[in-house]
Coordinates of C-alpha atoms in Angstrom, one line a residue:
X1 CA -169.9 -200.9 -12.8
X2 CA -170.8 -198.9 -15.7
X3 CA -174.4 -197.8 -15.0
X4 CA -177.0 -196.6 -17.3
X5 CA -174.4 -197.1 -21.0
X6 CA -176.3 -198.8 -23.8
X7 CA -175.6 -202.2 -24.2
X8 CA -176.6 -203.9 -27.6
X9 CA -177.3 -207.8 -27.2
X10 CA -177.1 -209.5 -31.0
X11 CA -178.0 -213.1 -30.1
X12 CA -180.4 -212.4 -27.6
X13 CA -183.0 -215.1 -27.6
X14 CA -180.4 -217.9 -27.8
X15 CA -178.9 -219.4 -24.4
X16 CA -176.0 -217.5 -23.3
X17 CA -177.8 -214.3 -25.5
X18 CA -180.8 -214.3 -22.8
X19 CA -178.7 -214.7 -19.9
X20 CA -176.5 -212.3 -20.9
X21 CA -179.1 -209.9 -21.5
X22 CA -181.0 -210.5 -17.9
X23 CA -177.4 -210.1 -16.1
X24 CA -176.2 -207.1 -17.8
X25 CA -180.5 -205.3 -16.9
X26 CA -179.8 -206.2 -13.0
X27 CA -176.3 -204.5 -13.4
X28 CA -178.0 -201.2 -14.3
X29 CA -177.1 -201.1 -17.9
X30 CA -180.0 -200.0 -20.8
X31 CA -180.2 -203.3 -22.7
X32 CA -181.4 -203.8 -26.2
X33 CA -182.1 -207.3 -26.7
X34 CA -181.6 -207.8 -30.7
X35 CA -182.8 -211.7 -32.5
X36 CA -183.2 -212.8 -35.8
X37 CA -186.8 -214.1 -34.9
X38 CA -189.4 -211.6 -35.4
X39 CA -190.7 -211.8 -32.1
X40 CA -189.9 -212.5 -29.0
X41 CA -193.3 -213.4 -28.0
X42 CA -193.2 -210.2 -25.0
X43 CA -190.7 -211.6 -23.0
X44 CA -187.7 -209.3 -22.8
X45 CA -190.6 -206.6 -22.2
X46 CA -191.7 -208.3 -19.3
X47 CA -187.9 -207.5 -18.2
X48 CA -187.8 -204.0 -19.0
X49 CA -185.5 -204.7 -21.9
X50 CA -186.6 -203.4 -25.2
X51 CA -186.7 -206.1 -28.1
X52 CA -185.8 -205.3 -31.6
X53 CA -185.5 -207.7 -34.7
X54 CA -182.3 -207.7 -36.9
X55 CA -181.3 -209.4 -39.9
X56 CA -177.2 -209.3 -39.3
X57 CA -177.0 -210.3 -43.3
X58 CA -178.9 -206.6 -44.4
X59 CA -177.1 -203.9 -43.4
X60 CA -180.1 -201.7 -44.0
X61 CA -181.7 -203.0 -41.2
X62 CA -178.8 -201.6 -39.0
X63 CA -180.3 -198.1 -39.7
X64 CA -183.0 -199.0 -37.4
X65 CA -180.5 -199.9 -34.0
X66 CA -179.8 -197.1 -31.8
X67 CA -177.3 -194.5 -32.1
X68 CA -175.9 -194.2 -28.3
X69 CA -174.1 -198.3 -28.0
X70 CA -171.6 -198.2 -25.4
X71 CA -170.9 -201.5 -25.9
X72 CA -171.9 -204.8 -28.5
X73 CA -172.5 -208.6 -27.2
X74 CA -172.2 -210.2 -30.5
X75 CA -173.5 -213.4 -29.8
X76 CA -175.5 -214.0 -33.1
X77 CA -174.8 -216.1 -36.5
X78 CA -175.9 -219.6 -38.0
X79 CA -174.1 -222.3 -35.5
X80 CA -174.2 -226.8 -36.8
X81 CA -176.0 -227.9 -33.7
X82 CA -178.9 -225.8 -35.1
X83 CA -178.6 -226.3 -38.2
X84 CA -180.8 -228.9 -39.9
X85 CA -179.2 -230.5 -43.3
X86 CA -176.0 -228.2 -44.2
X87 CA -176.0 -224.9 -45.9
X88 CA -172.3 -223.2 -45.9
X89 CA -173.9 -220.4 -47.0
X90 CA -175.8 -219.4 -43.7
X91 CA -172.2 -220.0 -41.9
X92 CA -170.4 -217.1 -44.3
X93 CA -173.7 -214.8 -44.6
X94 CA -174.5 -214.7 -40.7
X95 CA -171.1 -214.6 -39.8
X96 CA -168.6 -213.4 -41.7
X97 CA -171.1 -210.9 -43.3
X98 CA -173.0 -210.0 -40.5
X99 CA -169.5 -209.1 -38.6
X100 CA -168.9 -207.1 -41.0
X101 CA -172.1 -205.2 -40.9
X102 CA -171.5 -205.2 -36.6
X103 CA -168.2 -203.2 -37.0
X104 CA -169.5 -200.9 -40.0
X105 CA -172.2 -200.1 -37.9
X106 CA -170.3 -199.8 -34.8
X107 CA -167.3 -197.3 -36.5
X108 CA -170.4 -195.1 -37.9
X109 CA -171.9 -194.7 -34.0
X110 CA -168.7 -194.0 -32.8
X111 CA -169.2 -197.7 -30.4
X112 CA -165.8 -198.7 -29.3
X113 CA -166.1 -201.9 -27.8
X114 CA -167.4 -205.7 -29.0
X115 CA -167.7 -209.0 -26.9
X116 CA -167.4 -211.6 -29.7
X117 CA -167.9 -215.9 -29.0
X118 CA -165.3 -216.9 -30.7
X119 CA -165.6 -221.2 -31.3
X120 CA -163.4 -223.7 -29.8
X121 CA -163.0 -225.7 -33.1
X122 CA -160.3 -223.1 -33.8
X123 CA -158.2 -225.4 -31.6
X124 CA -159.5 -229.0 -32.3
X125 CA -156.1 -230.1 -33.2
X126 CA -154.7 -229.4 -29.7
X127 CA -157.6 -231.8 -27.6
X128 CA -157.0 -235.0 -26.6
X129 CA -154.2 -233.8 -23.5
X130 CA -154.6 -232.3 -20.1
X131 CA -152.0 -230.1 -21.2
X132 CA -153.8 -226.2 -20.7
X133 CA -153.9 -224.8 -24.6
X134 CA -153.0 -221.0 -24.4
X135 CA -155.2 -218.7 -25.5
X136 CA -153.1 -217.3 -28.6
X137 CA -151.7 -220.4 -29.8
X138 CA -152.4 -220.5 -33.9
X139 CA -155.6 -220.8 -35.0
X140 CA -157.2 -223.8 -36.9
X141 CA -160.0 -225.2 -38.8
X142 CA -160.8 -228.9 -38.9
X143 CA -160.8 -229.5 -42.9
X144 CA -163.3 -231.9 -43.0
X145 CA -167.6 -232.1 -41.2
X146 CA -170.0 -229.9 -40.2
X147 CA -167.8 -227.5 -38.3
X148 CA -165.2 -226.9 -41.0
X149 CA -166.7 -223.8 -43.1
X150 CA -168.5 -222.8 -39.8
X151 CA -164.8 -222.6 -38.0
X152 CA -163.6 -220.9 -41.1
X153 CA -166.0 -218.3 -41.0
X154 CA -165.1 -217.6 -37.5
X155 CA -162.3 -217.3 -37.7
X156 CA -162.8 -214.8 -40.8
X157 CA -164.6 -212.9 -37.9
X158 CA -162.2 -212.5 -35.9
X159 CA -159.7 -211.5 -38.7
X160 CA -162.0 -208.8 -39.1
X161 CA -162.4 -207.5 -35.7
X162 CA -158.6 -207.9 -35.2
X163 CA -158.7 -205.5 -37.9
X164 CA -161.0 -202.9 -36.8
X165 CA -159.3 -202.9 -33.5
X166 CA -155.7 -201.9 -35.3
X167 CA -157.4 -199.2 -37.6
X168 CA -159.7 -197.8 -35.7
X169 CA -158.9 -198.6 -31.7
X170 CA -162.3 -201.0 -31.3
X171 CA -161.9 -203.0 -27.7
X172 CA -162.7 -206.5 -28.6
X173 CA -162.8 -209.1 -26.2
X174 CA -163.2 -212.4 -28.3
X175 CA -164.2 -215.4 -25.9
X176 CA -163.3 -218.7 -27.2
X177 CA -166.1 -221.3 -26.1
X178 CA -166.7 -224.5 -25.3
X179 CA -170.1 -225.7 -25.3
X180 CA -172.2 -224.0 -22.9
X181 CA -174.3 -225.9 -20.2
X182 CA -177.8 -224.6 -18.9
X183 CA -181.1 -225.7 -18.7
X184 CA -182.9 -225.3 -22.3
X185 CA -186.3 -227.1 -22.5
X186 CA -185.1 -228.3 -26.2
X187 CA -182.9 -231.5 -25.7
X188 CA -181.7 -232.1 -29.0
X189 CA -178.7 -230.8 -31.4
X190 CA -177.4 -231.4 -35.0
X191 CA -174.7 -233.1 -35.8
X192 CA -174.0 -232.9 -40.0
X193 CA -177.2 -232.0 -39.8
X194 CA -178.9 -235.0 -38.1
X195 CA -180.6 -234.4 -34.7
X196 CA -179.7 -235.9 -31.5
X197 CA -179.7 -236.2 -28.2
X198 CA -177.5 -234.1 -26.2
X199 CA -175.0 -236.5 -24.7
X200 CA -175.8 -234.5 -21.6
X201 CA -179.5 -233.8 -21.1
X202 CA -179.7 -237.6 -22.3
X203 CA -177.9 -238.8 -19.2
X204 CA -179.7 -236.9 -17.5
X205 CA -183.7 -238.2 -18.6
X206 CA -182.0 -241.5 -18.1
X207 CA -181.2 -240.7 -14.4
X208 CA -184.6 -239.2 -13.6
X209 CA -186.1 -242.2 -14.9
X210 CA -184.2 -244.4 -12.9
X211 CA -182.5 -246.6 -15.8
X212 CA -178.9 -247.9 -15.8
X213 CA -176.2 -244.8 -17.3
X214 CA -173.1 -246.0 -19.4
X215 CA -169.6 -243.9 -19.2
X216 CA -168.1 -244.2 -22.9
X217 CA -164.6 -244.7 -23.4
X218 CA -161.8 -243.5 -20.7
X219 CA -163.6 -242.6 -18.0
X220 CA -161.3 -240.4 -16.6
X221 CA -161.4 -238.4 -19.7
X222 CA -161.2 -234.3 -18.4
X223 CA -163.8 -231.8 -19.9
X224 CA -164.5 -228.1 -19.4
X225 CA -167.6 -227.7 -17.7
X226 CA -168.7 -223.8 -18.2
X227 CA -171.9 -222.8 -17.0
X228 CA -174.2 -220.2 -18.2
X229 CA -174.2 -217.8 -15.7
X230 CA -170.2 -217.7 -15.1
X231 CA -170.2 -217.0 -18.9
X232 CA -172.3 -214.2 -18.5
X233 CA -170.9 -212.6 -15.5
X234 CA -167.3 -212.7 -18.1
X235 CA -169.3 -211.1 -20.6
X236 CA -170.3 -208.5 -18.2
X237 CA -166.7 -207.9 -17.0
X238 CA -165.6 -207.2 -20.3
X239 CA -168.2 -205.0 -21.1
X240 CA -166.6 -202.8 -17.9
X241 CA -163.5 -203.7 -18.7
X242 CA -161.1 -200.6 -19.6
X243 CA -158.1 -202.9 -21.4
X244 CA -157.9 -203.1 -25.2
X245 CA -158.7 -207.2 -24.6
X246 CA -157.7 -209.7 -27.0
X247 CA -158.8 -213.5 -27.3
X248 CA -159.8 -215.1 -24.1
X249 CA -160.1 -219.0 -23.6
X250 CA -163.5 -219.8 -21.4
X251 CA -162.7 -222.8 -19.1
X252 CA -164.2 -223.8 -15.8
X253 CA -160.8 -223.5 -13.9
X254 CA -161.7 -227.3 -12.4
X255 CA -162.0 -230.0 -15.7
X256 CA -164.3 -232.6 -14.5
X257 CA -164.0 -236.2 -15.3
X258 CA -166.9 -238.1 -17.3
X259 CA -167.1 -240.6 -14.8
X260 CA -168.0 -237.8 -11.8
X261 CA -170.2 -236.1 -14.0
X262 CA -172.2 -239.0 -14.3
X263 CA -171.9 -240.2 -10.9
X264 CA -172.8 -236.7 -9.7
X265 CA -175.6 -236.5 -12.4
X266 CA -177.0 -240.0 -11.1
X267 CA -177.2 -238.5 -7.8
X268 CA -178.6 -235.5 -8.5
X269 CA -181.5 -236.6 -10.5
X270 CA -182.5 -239.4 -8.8
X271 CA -186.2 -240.1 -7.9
X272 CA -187.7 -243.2 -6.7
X273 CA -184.1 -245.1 -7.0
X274 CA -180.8 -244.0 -7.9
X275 CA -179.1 -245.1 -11.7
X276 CA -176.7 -248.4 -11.6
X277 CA -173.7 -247.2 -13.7
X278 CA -171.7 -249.3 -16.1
X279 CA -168.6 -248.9 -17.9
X280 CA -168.1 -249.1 -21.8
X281 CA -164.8 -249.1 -23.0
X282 CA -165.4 -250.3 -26.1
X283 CA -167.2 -246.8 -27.2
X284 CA -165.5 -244.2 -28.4
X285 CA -163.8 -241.7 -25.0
X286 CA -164.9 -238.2 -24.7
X287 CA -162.7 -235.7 -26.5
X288 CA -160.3 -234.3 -23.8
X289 CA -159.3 -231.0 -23.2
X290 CA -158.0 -228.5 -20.9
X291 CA -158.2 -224.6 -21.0
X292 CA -155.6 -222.0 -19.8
X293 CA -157.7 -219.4 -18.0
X294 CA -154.9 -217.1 -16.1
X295 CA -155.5 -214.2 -19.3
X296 CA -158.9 -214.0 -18.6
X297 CA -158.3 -214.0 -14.6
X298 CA -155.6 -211.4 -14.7
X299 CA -157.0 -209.0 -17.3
X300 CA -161.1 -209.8 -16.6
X301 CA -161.5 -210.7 -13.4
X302 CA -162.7 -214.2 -14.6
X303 CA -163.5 -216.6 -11.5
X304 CA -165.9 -219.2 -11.8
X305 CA -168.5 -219.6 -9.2
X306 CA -170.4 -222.8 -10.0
X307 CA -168.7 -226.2 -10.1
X308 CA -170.4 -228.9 -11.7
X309 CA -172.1 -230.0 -8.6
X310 CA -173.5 -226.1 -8.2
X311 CA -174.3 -225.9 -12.1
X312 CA -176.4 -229.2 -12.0
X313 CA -178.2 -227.9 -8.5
X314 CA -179.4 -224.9 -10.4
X315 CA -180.0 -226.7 -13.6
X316 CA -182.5 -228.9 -11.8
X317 CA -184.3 -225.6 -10.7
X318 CA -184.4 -223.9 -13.7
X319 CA -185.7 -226.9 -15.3
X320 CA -188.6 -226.9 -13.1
X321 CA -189.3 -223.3 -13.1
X322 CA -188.4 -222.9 -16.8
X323 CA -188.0 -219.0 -16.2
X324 CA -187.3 -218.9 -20.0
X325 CA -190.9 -220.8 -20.8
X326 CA -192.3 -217.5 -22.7
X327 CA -188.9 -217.0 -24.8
X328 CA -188.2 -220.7 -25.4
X329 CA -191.5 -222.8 -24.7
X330 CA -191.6 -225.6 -22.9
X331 CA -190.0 -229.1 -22.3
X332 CA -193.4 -230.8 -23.9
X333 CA -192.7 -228.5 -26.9
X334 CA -190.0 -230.3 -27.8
X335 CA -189.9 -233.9 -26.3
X336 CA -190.5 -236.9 -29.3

């Protein structure tokens, strides 16, 4: 453990940003939580973790960050399932641009080390086996929806990074990622820029309320189940770790079929009666994927703690406690 270095959060009120944030605090590192929003309505200060606001596209407002980062989390940049309508625009500004202002203001500090999400769609092309994909197989875009300039302007990120780490000896750890599950009291997403129910969290308010869940497609389908809090605890071993890095695939080491997660999920949630399940192969399956995860376990330590049965135990709790209420509001905020 690396006590009492700077750590610079850029993402910080979004999911894994907050997490992140909390995790690296109760390590003993000084953590400067850094959002686009304006305020974070007092809650990292109720942490002990100093807020400041950033616009990643104005690389004047980088004069303002401190001087003394050990280490950046650069979580930040426009992502589709927020993003109402479509503007390609936000995709290259936030994050090809804002990269780009991350390492300028990085090699002018003297920082030396980045921890970059990196997205999945890079590899689209290789789901639909069990098959583990490697982490440096080629990298992708898909050429058509919602995620194609986003997945371009990714991977122009990580060209850049790869760069700064060649010319200038930067540590960058660049975590390829799946989604993400935790508790978030907003249920929804966009998809081309319609909202939706996450195919998740809607399962689940069907189970608490008792009605009958459906399993699309194959139901043996495999998916990488990665919890919040094993992501962070990565992030945080990258932050200490002393290797140059490289690019990382984020699995759960244990794919999950869609029919236990819903079986487990009917379980789980049950109140006055238990969910009958049915089966729908006339839908469209699950994409299917698997993720090689021996680079991150041999150069970060990487072992994940919470299978899907332990990530849906503490899922329940958080969304009952919703520890997060002050940073993110509540479930009644954004029900319809």
């Amino acid at each position: 453990m690396i006590e009492n270095k700077k750590i610079l959060v850029l993402g910080a009120t979004g999911t894994v940003g907050a997490y992140t944030s909390l995790l690296l605090k109760e390590l003993g590192y000084d953590v400067v939580a850094v959002g686009r929003r304006v305020s974070d309505n007092g809650f990292f200060a109720t942490k002990d973790i100093a807020y400041q606001s950033l616009d990643l596209c104005n690389k004047q407002d980088f004069e303002s960050l401190p001087r003394d980062v050990y280490a950046v989390v650069h979580l930040a940049g426009a992502m589709p399932a927020r993003m109402k309508g479509y503007n390609p625009y936000a995709y290259v500004d936030s994050i090809i641009t804002g990269t780009l202002n991350v390492l300028e203001y990085m090699n002018e500090i003297g920082c030396k080390k980045i921890v970059f999400g990196q997205s999945i769609s890079d590899i689209l092309y290789k789901f639909g086996s069990t098959t583990p994909i490697n982490d440096d197989i080629e990298r992708r875009f898909p050429l058509t929806g919602d995620h194609s300039v986003y997945s371009i302007s990714k991977n122009a990120a990580v060209n850049l990074i790869e760069h700064y780490h060649a010319t200038y000896g930067i540590q960058r750890f660049i975590l390829r990622l799946p989604t993400i599950y935790l508790w978030h009291p907003d249920p929804y997403y966009y998809v081309n820029g319609e909202k939706r129910w996450l195919a998740y969290r809607y399962i689940i308010n069907q189970a608490i309320l008792g009605k009958t869940l459906e399993i699309w497609g194959n139901p043996k389908a495999l998916k990488e189940m990665v919890y919040v809090r094993d992501l962070a605890q990565l992030i945080a071993n990258c932050v200490e770790c002393d290797c140059d890095g490289g690019i990382y695939n984020v699995g759960c080491g244990n794919p999950v079929s869609i029919e236990y997660q819903v079986q487990q999920i009917a379980r789980i949630f049950a109140r006055d009666m238990q969910s009958d399940i049915v089966y729908r192969l006339d839908k469209p399956s699950s994409p299917q994927f698997v993720l090689d995860i021996s680079k991150a376990e041999r150069d970060l330590n990487y072992h994940p703690q919470y299978d899907f049965v332990a990530m849906m135990d503490d899922f329940k709790k958080e969304m009952e406690l919703e520890p997060f209420a002050q940073l993110w509001g509540r479930k009644e905020d954004y029900y319809e």
